[in-house]
Coordinates of C-alpha atoms and ligand atoms in Angstrom, one line a residue:
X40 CA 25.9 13.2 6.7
X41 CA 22.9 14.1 9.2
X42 CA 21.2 11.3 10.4
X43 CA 18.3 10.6 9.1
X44 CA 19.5 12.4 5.9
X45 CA 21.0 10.4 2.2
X46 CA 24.1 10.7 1.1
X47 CA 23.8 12.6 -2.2
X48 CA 23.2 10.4 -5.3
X49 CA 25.0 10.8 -8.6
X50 CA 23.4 14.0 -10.6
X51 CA 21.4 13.6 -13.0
X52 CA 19.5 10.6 -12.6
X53 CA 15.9 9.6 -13.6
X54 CA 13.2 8.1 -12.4
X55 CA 10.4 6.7 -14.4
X56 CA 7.2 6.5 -13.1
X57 CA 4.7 4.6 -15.4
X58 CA 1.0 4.2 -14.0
X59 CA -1.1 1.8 -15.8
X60 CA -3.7 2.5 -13.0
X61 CA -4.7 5.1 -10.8
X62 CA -3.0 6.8 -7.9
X63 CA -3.1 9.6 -5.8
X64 CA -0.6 8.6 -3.0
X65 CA 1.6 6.4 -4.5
X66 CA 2.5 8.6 -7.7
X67 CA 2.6 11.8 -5.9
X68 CA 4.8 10.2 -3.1
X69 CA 7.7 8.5 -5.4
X70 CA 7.1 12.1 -7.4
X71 CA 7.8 13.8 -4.0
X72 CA 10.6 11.4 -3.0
X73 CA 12.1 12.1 -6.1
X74 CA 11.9 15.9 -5.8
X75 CA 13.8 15.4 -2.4
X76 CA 16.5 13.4 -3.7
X77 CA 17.3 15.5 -6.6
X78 CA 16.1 12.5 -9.0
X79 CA 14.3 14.0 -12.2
X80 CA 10.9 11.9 -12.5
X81 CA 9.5 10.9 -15.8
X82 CA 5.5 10.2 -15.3
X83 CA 3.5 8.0 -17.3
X84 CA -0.1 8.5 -15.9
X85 CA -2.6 6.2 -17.3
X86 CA -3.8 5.6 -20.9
X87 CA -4.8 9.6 -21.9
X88 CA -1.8 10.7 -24.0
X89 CA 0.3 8.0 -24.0
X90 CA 0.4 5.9 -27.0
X91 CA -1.7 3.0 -24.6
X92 CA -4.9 5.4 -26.3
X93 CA -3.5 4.1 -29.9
X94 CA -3.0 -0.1 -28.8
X95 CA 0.5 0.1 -27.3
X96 CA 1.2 -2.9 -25.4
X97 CA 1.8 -2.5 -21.4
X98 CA 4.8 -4.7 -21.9
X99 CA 6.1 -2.2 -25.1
X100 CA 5.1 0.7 -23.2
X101 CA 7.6 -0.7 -20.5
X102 CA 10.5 -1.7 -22.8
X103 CA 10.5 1.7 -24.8
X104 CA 10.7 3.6 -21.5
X105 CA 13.7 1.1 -20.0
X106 CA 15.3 2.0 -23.5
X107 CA 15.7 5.8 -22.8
X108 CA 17.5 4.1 -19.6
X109 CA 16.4 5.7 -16.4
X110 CA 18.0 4.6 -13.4
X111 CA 14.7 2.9 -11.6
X112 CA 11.4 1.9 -13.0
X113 CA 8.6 2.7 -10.7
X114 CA 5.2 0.6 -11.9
X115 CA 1.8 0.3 -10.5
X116 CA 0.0 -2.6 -12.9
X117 CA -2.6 -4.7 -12.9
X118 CA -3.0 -8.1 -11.7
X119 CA -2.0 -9.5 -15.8
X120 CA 1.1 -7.1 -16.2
X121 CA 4.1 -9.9 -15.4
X122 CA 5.8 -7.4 -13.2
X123 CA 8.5 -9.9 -12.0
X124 CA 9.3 -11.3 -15.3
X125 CA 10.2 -8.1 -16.4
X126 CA 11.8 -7.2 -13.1
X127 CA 14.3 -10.3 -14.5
X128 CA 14.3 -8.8 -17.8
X129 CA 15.9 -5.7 -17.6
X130 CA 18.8 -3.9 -16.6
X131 CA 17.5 -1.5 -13.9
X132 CA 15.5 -2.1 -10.8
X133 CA 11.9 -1.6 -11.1
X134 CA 10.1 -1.0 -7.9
X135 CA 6.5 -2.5 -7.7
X136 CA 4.4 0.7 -6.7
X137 CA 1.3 -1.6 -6.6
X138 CA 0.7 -4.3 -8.3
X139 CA -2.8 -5.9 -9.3
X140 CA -4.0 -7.8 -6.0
X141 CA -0.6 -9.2 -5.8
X142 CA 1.2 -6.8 -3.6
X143 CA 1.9 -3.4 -2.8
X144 CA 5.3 -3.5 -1.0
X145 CA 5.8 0.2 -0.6
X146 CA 2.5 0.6 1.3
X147 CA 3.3 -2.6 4.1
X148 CA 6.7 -0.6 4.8
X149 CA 5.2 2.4 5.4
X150 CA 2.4 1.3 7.4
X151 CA 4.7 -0.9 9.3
X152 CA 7.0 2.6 9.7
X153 CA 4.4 4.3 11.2
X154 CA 3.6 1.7 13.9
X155 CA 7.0 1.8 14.7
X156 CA 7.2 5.6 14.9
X157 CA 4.5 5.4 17.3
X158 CA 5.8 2.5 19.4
X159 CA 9.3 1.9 18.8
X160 CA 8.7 -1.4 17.8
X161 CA 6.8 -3.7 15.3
X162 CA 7.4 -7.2 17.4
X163 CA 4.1 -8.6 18.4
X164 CA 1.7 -5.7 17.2
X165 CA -1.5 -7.7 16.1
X166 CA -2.8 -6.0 13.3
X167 CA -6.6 -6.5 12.4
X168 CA -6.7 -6.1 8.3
X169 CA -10.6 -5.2 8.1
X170 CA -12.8 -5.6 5.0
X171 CA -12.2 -6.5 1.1
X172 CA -8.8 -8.3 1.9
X173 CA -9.2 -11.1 -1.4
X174 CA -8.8 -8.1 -3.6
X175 CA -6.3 -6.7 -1.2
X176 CA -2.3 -5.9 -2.8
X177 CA -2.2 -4.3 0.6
X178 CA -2.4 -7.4 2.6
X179 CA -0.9 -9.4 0.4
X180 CA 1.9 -7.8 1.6
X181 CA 1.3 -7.6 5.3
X182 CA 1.4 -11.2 4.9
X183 CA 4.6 -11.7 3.8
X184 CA 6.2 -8.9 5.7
X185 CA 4.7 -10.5 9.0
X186 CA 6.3 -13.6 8.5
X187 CA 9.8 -11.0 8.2
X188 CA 9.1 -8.8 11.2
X189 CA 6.9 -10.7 13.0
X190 CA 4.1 -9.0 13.8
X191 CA 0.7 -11.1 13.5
X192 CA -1.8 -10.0 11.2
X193 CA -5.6 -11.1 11.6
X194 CA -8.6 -11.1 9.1
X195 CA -12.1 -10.0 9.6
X196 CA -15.0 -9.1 6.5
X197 CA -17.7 -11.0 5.3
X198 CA -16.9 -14.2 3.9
X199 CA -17.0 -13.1 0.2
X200 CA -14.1 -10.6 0.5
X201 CA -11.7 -13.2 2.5
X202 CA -9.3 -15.1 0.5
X203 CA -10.0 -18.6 -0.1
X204 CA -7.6 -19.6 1.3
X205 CA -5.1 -18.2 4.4
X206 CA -3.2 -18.6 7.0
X207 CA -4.2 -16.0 9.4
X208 CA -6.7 -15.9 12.3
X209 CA -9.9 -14.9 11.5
X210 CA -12.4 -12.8 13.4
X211 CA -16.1 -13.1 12.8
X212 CA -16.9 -10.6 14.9
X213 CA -16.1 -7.3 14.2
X214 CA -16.2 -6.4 18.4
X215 CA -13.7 -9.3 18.8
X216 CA -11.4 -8.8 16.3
X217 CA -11.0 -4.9 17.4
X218 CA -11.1 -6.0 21.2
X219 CA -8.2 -8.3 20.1
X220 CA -6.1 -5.8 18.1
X221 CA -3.3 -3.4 18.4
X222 CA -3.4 -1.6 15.2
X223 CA -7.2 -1.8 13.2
X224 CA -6.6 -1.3 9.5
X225 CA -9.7 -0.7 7.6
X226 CA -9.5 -1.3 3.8
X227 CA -11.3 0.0 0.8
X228 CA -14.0 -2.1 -1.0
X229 CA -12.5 -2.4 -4.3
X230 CA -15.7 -1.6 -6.0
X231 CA -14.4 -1.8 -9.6
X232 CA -13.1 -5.3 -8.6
X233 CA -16.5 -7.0 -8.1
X234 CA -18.5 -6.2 -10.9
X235 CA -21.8 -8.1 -11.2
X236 CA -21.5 -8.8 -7.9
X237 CA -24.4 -7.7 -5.2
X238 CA -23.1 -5.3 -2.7
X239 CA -22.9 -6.8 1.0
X240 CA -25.3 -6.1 2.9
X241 CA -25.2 -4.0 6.1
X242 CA -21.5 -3.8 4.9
X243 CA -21.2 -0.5 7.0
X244 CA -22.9 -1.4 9.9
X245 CA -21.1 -5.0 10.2
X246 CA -18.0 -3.9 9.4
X247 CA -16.9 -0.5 9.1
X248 CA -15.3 2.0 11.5
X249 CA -18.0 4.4 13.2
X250 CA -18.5 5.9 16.9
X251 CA -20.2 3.1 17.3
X252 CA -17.9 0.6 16.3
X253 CA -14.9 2.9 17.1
X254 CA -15.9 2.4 21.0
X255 CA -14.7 -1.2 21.1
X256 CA -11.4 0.0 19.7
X257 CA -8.6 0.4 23.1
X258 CA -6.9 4.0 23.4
X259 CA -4.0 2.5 22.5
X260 CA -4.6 0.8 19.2
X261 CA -3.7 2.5 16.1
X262 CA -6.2 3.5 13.4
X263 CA -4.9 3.1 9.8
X264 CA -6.5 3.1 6.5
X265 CA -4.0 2.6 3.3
X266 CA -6.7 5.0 1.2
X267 CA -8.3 6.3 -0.5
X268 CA -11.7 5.9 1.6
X269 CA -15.1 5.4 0.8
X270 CA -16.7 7.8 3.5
X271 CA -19.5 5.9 5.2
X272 CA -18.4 2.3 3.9
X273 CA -15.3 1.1 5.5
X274 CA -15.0 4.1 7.9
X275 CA -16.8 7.3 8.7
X276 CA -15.3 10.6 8.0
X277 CA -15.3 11.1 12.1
X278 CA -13.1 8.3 12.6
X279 CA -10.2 10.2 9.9
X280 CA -10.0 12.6 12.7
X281 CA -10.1 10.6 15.9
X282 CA -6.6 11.0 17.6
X283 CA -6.4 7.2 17.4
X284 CA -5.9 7.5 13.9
X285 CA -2.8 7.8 11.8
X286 CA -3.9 7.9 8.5
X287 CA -1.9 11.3 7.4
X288 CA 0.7 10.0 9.1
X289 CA 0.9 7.3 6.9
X290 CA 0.7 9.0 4.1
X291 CA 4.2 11.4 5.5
X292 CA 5.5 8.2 5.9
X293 CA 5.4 7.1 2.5
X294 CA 7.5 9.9 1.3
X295 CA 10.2 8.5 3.1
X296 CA 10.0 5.3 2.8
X297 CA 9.8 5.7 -1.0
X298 CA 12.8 7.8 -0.5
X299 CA 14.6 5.0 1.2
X300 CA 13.5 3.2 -1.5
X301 CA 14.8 5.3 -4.4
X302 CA 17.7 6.1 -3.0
X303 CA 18.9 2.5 -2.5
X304 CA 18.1 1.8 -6.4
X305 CA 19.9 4.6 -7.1
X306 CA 23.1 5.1 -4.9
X307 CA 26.2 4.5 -6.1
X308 CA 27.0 1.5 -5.9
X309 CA 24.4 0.2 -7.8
X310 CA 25.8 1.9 -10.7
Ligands
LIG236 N1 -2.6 3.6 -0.8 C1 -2.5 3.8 -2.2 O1 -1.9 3.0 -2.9 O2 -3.2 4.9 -2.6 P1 -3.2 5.3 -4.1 O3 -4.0 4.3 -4.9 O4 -3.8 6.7 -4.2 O5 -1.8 5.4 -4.6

């Protein structure tokens, strides 16, 4: 076997992808990893012609489509879908391809890959998480994978999108927080999650990544961005294409690391 290459799974093999909620990278990728592996991937995309348009339950929807056993379930939920219950549940693994604001494994390994890609290591990077972090799956799983690789991870966004309650450093100051940094991951404001509520103020100007902003940002610090952006919110279109930033990079990345992924669920001896 080549390095860097699989060893070939068993033929034959599914995959199914079910997608309560929206995705462009995350589907596409485990579709693509898939493809690569020789995996066949069955895709449940959203409620438009599934039986979800006629009442079906998320958690029937799930058990119907572990009963035509495929060898991995791969789910991206909300924050009420009991994801790990069911993960104790059933037979097969199911690999959490985003779940509500509670995590989004996948997307913390491959952003961590592609520090590491760049650097050769992830030890004592400082990563600033920038923006709607209390709605955040994404940093909700750069928190625990910290803790694992150890890496530090620090906050800074107005007050109303940090969580409650955390252990991390925050930064008040956007200037600070990007002076301190190694890696500056900008997130998107999660519109659809704060209904009702007014929209921050000077959210751009305070905290997003422009040339203006962008100048207190070292050569050497990373620029990431999980997507999908909000062009002139978190980060201005310029910025996708400053050679600091890695953001199609980490979107190659996933590929592999959801091949990785697959693959383990799959290989043999799991079987
Ligand atoms: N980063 C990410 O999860 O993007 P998608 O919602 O498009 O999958």
């Amino acid at each position: 076997m080549a390095e860097g290459s699989f060893s070939p799974l068993k033929t034959g093999q599914t995959a199914a992808l079910i997608f309560f909620e929206a995705s462009t990278r995350t589907r596409m990728s485990f579709e693509t990893a898939c493809a690569r592996l020789g995996v066949y991937p069955m895709i449940l995309d959203g409620k438009s012609s599934s039986s979800l348009e006629k009442g079906e339950t998320y958690d029937d929807t799930v058990l119907n489509i572990a009963a035509m056993k495929p060898g991995v379930l791969i789910i991206r939920s909300g924050d009420n879908f009991a994801l790990e219950k069911m993960a104790e549940d059933l037979p097969m693994p199911i690999l959490n391809a985003g779940w509500g604001r509670w995590g989004h494994p996948s997307q913390a390994l491959l952003d961590i890959f592609t520090i590491w890609q760049r650097r050769g290591r992830v030890e004592g990077e400082k990563i600033l998480i920038i923006g709607d972090i209390r709605h955040s799956r994404v940093a909700a799983s750069h928190f625990e994978l910290a803790k694992i690789m150890n890496y530090e991870v620090a906050l800074c966004g107005p007050e109303e999108y940090l969580p409650e309650k955390s252990e991390q450093r925050k930064f008040s100051s956007l200037e600070e927080g990007l002076r301190w940094a190694t890696v500056a991951m900008a997130l998107r404001v999660q519109n659809e999650r704060h209904a009702g509520a007014a929209a921050v103020a000077d959210y751009s100007s305070l905290y997003g990544l422009n040339q203006t902003t962008a100048k207190w940002i070292s050569d050497k610090t990373l620029i990431m961005h999980p997507g999908p952006i909000n062009h002139g919110v978190e980060m201005d279109v310029k910025i996708i294409r400053d050679p600091r930033a890695v953001i199609l990079e980490q979107v190659t990345n996933g590929v592999y690391i959801r091949q990785a992924l697959v693959h383990r669920a799959l290989r043999e001896e799991n079987l």
